XYZ file of C-alpha atoms in Angstrom:
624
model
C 105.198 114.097 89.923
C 101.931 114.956 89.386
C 100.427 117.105 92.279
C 97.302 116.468 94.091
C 97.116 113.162 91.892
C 95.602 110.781 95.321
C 93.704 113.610 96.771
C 91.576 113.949 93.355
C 91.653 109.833 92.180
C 92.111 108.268 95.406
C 88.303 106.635 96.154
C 88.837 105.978 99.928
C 91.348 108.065 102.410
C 91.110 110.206 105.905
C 93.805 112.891 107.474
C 93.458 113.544 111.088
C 94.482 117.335 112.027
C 95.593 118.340 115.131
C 93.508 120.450 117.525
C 94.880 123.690 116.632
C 94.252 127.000 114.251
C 97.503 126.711 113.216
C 96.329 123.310 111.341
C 93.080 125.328 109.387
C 95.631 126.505 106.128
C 95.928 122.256 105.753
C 92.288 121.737 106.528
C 90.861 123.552 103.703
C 93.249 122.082 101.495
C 92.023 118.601 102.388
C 88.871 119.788 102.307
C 88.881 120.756 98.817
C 89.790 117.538 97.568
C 87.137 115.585 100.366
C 83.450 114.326 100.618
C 83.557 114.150 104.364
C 84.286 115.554 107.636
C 84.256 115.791 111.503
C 85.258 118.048 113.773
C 87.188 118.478 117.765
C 84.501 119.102 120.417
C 86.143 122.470 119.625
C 84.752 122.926 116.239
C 87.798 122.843 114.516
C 88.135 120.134 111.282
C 89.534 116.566 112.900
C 88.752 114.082 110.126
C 88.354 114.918 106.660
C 88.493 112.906 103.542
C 86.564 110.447 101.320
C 84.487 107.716 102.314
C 81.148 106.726 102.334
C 78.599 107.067 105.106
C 78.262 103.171 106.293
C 82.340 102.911 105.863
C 82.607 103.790 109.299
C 80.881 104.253 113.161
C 81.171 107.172 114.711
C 80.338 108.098 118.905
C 80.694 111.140 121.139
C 80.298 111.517 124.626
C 80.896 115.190 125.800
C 84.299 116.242 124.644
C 85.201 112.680 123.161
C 84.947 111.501 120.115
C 85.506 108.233 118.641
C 85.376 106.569 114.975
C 86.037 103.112 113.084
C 87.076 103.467 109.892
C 87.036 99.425 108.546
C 85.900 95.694 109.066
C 84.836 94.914 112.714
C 81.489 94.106 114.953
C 81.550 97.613 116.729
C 78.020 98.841 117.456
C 77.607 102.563 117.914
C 76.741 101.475 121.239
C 79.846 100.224 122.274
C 81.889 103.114 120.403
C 80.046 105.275 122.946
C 80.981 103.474 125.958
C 84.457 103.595 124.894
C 84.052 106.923 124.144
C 81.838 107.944 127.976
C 84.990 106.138 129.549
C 87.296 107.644 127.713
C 85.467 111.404 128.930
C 85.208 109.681 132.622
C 89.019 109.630 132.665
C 90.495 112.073 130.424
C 92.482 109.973 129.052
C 92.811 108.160 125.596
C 94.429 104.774 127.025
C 91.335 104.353 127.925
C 90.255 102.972 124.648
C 93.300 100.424 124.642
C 90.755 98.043 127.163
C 87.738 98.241 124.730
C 90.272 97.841 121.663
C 91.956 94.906 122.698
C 88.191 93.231 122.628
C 86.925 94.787 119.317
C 86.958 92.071 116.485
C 88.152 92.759 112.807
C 90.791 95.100 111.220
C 90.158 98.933 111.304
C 91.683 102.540 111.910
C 90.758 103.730 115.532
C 90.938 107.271 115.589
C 90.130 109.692 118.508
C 89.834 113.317 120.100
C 89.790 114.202 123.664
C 91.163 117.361 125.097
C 92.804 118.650 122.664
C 94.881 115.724 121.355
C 93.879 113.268 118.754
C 95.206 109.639 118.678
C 94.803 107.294 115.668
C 96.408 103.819 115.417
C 96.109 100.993 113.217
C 96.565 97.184 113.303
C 99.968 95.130 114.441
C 100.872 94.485 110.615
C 100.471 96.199 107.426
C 96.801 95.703 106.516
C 96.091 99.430 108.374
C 98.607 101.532 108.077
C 99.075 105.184 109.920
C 101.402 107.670 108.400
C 102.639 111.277 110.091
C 104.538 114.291 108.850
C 106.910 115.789 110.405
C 105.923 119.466 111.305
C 109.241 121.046 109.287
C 107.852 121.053 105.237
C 107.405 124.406 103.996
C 103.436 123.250 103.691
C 103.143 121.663 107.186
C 102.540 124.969 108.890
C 104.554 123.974 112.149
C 102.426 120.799 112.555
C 102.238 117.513 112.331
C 99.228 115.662 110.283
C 98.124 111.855 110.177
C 96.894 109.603 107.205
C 95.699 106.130 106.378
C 97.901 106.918 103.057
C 101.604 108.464 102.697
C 100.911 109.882 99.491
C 97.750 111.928 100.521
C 99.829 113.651 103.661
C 102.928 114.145 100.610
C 100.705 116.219 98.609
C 99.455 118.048 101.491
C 102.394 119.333 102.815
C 104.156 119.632 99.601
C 106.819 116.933 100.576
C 109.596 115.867 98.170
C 110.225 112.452 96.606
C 113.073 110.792 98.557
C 115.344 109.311 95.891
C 117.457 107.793 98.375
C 114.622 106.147 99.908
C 113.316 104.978 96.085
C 117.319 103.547 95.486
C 116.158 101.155 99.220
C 112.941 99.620 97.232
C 116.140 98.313 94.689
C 116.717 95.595 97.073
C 115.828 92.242 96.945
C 113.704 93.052 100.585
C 113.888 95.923 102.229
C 114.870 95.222 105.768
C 113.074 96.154 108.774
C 112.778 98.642 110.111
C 113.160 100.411 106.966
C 109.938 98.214 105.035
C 107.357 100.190 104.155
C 108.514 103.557 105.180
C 107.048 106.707 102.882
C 109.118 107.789 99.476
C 108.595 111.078 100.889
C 110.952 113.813 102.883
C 109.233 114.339 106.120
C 106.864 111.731 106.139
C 106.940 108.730 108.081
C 104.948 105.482 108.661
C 103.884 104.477 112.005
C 105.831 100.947 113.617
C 102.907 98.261 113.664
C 101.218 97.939 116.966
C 102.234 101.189 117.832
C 99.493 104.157 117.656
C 99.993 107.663 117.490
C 99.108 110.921 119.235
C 99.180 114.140 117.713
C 98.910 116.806 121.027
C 97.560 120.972 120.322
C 99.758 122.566 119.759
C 100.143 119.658 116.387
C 103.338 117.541 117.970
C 103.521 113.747 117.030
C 104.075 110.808 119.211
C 104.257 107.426 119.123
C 103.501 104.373 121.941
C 103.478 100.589 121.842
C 100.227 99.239 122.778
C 100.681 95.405 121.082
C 103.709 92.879 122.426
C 103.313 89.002 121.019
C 101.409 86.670 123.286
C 103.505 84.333 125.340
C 103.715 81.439 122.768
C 102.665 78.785 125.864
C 99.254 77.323 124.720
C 99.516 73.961 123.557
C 98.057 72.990 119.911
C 95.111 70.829 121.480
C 93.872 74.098 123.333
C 94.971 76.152 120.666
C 93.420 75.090 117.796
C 89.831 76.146 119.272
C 91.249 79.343 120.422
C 92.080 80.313 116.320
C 88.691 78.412 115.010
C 86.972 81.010 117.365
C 89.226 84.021 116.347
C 88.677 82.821 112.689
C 85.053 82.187 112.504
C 84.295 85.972 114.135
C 87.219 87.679 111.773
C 84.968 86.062 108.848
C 81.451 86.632 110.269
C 82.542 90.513 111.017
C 82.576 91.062 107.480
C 79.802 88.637 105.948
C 77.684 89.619 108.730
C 73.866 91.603 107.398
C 75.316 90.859 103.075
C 73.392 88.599 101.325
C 76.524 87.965 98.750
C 80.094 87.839 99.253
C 82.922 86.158 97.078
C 85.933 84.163 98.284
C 89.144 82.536 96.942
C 89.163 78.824 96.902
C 92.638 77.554 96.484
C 95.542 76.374 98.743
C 94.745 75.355 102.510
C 94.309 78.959 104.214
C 91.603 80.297 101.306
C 89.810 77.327 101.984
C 89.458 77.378 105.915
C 87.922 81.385 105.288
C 85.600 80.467 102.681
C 84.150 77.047 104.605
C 84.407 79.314 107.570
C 82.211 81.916 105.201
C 79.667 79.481 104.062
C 78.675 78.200 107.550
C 77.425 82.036 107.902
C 74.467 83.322 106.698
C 75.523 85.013 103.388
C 75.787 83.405 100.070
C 78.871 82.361 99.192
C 80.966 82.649 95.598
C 84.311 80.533 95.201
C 86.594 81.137 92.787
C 89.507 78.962 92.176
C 92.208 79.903 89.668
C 93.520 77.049 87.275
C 97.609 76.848 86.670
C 99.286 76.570 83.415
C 101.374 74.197 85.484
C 99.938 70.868 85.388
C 100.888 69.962 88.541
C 98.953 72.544 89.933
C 96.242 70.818 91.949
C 94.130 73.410 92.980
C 91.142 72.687 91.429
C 90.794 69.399 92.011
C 90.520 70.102 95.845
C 88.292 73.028 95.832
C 86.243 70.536 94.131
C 86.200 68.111 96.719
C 85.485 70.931 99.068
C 82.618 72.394 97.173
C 80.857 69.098 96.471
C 81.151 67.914 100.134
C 79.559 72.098 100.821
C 76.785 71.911 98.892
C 76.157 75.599 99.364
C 79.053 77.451 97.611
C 78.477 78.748 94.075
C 81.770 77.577 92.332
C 83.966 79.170 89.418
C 86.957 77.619 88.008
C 89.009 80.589 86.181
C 90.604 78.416 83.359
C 94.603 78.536 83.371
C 93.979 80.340 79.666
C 92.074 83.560 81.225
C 94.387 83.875 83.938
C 97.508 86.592 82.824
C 101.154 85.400 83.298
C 103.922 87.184 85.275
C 104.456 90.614 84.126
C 101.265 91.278 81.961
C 100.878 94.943 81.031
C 103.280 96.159 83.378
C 103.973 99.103 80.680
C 100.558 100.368 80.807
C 99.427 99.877 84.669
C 97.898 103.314 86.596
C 97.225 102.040 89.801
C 97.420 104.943 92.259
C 99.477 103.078 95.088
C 101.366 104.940 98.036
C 104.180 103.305 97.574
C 106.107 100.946 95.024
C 104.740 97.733 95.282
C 106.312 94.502 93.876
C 102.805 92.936 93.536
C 103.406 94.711 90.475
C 104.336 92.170 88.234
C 101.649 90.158 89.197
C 98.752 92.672 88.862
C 96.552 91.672 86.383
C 96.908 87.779 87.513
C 95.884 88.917 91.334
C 92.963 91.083 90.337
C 91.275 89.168 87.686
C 89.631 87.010 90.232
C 88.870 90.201 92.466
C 87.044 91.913 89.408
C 85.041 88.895 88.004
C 83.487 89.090 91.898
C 82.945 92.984 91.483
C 81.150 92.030 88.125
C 79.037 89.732 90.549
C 77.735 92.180 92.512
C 79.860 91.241 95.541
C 80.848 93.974 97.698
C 83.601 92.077 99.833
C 86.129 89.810 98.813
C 87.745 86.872 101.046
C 91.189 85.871 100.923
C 93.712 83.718 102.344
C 96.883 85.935 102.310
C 98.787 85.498 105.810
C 97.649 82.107 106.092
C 101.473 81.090 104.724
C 103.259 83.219 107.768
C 101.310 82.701 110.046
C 100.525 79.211 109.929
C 103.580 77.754 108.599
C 105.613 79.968 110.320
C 109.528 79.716 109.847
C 111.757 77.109 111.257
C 114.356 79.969 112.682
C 112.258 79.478 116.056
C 114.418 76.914 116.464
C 116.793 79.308 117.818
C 114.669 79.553 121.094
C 113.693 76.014 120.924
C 117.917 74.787 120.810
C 117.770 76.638 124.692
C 114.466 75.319 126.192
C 113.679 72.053 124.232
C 116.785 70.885 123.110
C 115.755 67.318 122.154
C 112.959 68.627 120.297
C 114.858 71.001 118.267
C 117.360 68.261 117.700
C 114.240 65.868 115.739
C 113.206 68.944 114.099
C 116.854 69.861 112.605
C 117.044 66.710 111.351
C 113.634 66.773 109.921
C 114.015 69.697 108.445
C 117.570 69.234 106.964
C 116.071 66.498 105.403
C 113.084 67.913 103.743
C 114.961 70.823 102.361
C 118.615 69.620 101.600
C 120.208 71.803 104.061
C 123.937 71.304 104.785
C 124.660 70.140 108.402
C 127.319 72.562 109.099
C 125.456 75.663 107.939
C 122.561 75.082 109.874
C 124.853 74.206 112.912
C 126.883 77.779 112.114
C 123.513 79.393 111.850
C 122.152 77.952 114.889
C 124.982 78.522 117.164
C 125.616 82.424 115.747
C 124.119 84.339 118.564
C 125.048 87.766 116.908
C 122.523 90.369 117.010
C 119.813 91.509 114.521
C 121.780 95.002 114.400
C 125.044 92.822 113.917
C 123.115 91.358 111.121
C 121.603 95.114 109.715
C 125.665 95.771 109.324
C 126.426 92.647 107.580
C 123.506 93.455 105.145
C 125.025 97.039 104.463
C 128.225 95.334 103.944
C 127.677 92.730 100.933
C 124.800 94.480 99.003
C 126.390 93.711 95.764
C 127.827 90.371 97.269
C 126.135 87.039 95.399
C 123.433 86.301 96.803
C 122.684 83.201 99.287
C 121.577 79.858 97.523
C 119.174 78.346 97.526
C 119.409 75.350 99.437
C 121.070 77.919 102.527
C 119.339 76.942 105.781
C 116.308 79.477 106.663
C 117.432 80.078 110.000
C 118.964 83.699 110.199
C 117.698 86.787 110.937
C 116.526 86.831 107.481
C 117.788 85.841 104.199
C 120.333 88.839 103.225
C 118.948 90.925 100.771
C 120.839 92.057 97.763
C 121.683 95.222 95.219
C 120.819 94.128 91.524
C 123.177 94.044 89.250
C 121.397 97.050 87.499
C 121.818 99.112 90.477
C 124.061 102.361 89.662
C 126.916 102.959 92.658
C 124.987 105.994 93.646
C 121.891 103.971 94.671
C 124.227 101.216 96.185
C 125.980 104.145 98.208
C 122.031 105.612 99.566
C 121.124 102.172 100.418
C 124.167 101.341 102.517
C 124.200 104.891 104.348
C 120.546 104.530 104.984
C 121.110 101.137 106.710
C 124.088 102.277 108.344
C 122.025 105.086 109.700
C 119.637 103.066 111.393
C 122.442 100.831 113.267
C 122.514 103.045 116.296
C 119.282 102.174 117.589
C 117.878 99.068 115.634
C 116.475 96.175 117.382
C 114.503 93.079 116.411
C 110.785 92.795 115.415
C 110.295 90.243 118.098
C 111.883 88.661 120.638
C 113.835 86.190 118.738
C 115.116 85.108 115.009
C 112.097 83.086 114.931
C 109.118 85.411 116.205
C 111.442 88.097 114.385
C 111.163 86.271 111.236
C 107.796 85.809 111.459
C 106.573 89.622 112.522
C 108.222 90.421 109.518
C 106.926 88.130 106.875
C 103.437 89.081 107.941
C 104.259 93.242 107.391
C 105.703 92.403 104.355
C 102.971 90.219 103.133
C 100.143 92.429 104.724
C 101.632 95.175 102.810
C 100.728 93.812 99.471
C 97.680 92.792 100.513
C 96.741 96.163 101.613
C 97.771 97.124 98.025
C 95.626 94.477 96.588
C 92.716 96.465 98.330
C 93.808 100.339 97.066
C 93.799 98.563 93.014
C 90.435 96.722 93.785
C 89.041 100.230 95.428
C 87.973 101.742 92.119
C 85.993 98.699 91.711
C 83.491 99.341 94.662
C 84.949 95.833 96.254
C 86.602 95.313 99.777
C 89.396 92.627 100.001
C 89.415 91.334 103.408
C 92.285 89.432 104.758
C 90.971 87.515 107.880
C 94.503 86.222 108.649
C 95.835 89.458 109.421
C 93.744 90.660 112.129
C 94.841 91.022 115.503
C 92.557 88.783 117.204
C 93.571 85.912 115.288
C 97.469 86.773 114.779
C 97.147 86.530 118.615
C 95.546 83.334 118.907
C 98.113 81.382 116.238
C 101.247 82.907 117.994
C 100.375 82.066 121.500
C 100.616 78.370 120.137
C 103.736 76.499 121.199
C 105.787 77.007 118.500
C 107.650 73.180 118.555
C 103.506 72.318 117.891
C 102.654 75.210 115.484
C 105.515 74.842 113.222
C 107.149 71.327 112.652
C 108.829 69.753 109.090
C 106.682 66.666 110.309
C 102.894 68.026 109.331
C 101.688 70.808 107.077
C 100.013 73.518 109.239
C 98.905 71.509 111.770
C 97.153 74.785 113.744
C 94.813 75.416 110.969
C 93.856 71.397 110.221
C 92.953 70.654 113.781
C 90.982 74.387 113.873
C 89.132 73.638 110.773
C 87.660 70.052 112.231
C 83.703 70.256 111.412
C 84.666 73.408 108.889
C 86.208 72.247 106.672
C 84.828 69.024 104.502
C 87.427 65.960 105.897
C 87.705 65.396 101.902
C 90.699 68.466 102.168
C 90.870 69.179 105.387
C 94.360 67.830 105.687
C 95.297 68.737 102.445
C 99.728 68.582 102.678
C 100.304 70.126 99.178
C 100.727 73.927 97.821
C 100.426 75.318 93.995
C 103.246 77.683 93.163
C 103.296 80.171 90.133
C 106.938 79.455 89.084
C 105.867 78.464 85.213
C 103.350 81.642 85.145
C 106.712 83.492 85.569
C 108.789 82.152 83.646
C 106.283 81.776 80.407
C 105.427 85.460 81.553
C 108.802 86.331 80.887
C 109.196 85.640 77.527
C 105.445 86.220 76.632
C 106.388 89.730 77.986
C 109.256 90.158 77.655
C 108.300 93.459 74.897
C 106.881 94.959 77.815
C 109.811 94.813 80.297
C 111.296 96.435 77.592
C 109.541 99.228 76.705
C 109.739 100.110 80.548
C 113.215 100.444 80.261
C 113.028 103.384 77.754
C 113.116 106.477 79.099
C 113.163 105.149 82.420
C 112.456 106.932 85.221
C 114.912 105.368 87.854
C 117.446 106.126 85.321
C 116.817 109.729 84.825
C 117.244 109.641 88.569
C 120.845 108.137 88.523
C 119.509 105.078 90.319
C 119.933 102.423 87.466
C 121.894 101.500 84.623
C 119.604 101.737 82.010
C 121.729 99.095 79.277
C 122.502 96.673 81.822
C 118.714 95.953 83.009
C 118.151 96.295 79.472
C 120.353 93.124 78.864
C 118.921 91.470 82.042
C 114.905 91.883 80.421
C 116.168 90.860 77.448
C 117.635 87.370 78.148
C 115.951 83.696 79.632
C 116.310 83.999 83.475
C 115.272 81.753 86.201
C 112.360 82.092 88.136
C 114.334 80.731 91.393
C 117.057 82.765 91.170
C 116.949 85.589 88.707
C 114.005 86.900 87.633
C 112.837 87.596 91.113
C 115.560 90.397 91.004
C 113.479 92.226 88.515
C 110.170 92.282 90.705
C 111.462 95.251 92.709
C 112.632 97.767 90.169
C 109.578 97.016 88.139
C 107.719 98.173 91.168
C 109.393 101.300 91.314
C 109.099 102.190 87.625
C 105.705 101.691 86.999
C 104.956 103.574 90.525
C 107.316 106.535 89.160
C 105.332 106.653 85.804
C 101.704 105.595 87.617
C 102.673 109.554 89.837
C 102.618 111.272 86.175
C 99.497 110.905 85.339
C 96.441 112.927 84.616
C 94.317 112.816 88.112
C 90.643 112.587 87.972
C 88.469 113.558 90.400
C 87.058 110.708 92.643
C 83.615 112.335 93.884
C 81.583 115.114 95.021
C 83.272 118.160 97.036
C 83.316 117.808 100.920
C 80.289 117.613 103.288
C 80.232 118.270 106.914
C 79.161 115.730 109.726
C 77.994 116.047 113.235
């Protein structure tokens, strides 16, 4: 792999050092590759990286210091009370009472006597990454990163093949989702933060638990309209422009929510080759009954199918991502609002988890509302064919999540579940493909059987579980979505995923939040006098399933010519003729073609680390 690729092409990153000379050999290396930095109280280096001046706020108060690196309302102000408490006690818990206030999604990062804590947000969206203080680069410490890759070339860390042959899978299990590709670098557990000490040792904390899901949907519903409508303002607030998606039910709550603000607003709303797709039709309802929004319909011709150019993508990612194979379809919306001079980007990703949630909370509803979990097995074995005794067997199987973790390690080349199987486990069990060599099946299953000693659940149940996990799965692509649209100059922004209003949609009862009986109800009684009545209650939801399968076979050449000279094969981790065969055949968009999506991921991220970096800026500058 190419070395120093992210550090020269990468537009936007930070590494936080530890307060120690021993860290200075790593410092200058950053350093020679940054356009920014800050230092300890001591004068060592403490931040350095890219990123421009107004991308984050920065506060000291004697031997404290405190930045912001992302989307939020925090005043320089308020960073310095935070930071003049933090001094008054010595002690950087101190920030967890202004943090827990703080609206938007960002990187906190600190210094304060020596140690310097950084921590992120409770899914995917911002990510913290440490080394371990054993590479032959590390010097004996530990370093932190928004990005795995930058800390990898760093240190000098080596690709983890075993850890590749785990992105195989059909879904990489937690807690293993999303770790680093590297040896000796490792990702931080959402709503945990970390502190590096002085002498350059890591640790990490929990500082985020799920709300009690009490509130009832009456109560709640206000509750998210007010978490919402700040998540949005925080990032339209002092822009005269800013585009949004306009599509299913969730885009269209952030950009109504957008347009009652004081920036103009740009909708774009992407037609389907599917004529059943009916996503046009209401965002024009919405953006008649508006009257303010500047609309674009992105006709079904302009937008690219499933797997378009997947040979010749050079996204600089930090990890395999299976947004992938739908690239070019994500970000042509995201760079016609570049090309119109908008800086930030709205979206509606986490909407879907967070909203609809999953019906395995009926797990904990079976023990404390039994009748009410009865109406809603019913309901939902109705609405989605599911046989009565599997969803009894699922519902009455008490095993544990780690039971589960064992199961998974078990049948990785078993067939996988179908279809119609009741969505009420831990999760559905992900699966080898068929293309998988039996080295790469043997690393996967050692790697989960490594982690049985001290797994546990996401959350407290199958259901909050479930749902914990969708959202760092989801979140992860979406933060991916914003390292491809980087180059552009554009911020996507993800309102959905920010703590503040992940809180106030989980503390909803869940029997209210998530029912077969109404779509979304949480986010249709928030949106009253936001969203037009014309599609507020909007019950329906496009699906790309014909952009796949027409993107297979108008593709299909492509898919090919990635399996020549593969990379995962020269690694020993697939079988070269057999995913041949596989890309060259008519597969279902239900149930086969979705095993490609993964090993795509991982070959155009093997052959995106080859290439030629470019350097992304001017050579580093100091900052008080």
């Amino acid at each position: 792999m190419q070395e120093f690729l992210s550090l020269r092409a990468v537009p936007a990153w930070f590494v936080v050092l530890p307060d120690t000379d021993a860290a200075a050999a790593l410092a200058a290396k950053a350093l020679a590759h940054a356009n920014r930095s800050l230092p300890h109280a001591s004068g060592r280096p403490w931040l350095v990286g890219r990123w421009a001046p107004e991308a984050i706020v920065a506060a000291k108060h004697r031997g404290v210091r405190v930045v912001l690196f992302g989307e939020h309302t925090v005043t320089a102000q308020e960073a310095q009370r935070a930071a003049a408490a933090t001094s008054a006690g010595s002690s950087l818990t101190a920030l967890d009472r202004f943090a827990a206030a703080w609206t938007g999604s960002f990187h906190l990062v600190a210094s304060c006597g020596g140690r310097a804590l950084v921590r992120g947000g409770v899914v995917g969206m911002r990510r913290v990454f440490h080394t371990d203080p054993a590479p032959p680069g590390s010097a004996g410490v530990s370093l932190a990163s928004d990005r795995a890759d930058v800390l990898a070339e760093l240190v000098g860390a080596e690709l983890d093949e075993h850890r590749l042959a785990l992105e195989l899978i059909t879904s990489v299990p937690y807690p293993l989702a999303g770790s680093p590709m590297w040896r000796g670098v490792h990702a931080v557990p959402g709503g945990h933060s970390l502190t590096l000490d002085a002498r350059g040792r890591a640790r990490t904390a929990r500082w985020w638990s799920p709300p009690e899901p009490e509130i009832p949907l009456a109560e709640g519903a206000p509750h998210l309209r007010d978490a919402l409508t700040a998540a949005v303002g925080a990032r339209t607030r002092g822009r005269e422009l800013v585009t949004a998606d306009l599509g299913g039910l969730d885009s269209t709550a952030v950009c109504c929510t957008a347009a009652h603000g004081g920036a103009k607003v740009v909708a774009y709303t992407a037609a389907l080759h599917d004529e059943l797709g009916d996503d046009v039709s209401w965002a024009r309802r919405t953006v008649q009954a508006l009257e303010t929004v500047e609309h674009h319909v992105v006709p079904a011709g302009d937008v690219a199918m499933t797997f378009d150019g997947v040979d010749v993508l050079d996204d600089v990612l930090d990890t395999p991502s299976i947004l992938t194979v739908d690239r070019n379809r994500r970000m042509h919306i995201v760079a016609l609002a570049a090309a119109r001079g908008s800086g930030l980007h709205l979206t509606g990703l986490g909407g879907d988890e967070l909203l609809a949630g999953t019906p395995a909370r009926l797990h904990a509803l079976v023990r404390t509302h039994p009748l009410i979990a009865l109406r809603h097995i019913r309901g939902y074995g109705a609405k989605y064919q599911w046989s009565r005794g599997r969803t009894a067997r699922q519902l009455l199987d008490r095993r544990s999540y780690r039971s589960w973790l064992g199961r998974v390690a078990r049948d990785l080349t078993a067939p996988p579940a179908p279809v119609e199987e009741p969505l009420l486990d831990w999760s559905v069990p992900p699966r080898m493909p068929p293309w998988a060599t039996s080295a790469a099946v043997d690393a996967v299953r050692t790697l989960l059987r490594d982690r049985l000693r001290d797994v546990g659940p996401r959350g407290r149940d199958h259901g909050e579980h479930r749902e914990l996990v969708a959202m760092d799965g989801i979140s992860q692509w979406t933060r991916h979505i914003g390292q491809m649209a980087a180059p552009l100059g554009i911020i996507v922004a993800a309102p959905y995923y920010d703590d503040r209003v992940i809180e106030a949609a989980l503390a909803v009862r869940p029997q209210e939040r998530i029912t077969p009986w109404r779509y979304k109800p949480l986010i249709v009684e928030a949106t009253r006098g936001v969203v037009p009545e014309a599609s507020r209650t909007r019950g329906t939801k496009a699906n790309a399933t014909f952009e796949e399968e027409a993107g297979l076979r108008r593709h299909r050449a492509r898919l090919l010519a990635l399996c020549e000279d593969s990379r995962l094969a020269r690694l020993g981790l697939v079988d070269e003729r057999v995913l041949r065969e596989w890309c060259g055949r008519a597969l279902s968009a239900e149930t086969e073609s979705y095993l490609l999506h993964s090993t795509v991921a991982c070959e155009v991220w093997l052959r995106s680390r080859e290439m030629t970096p470019s350097q992304a800026g001017p050579p580093a500058g100091r900052e008080g």
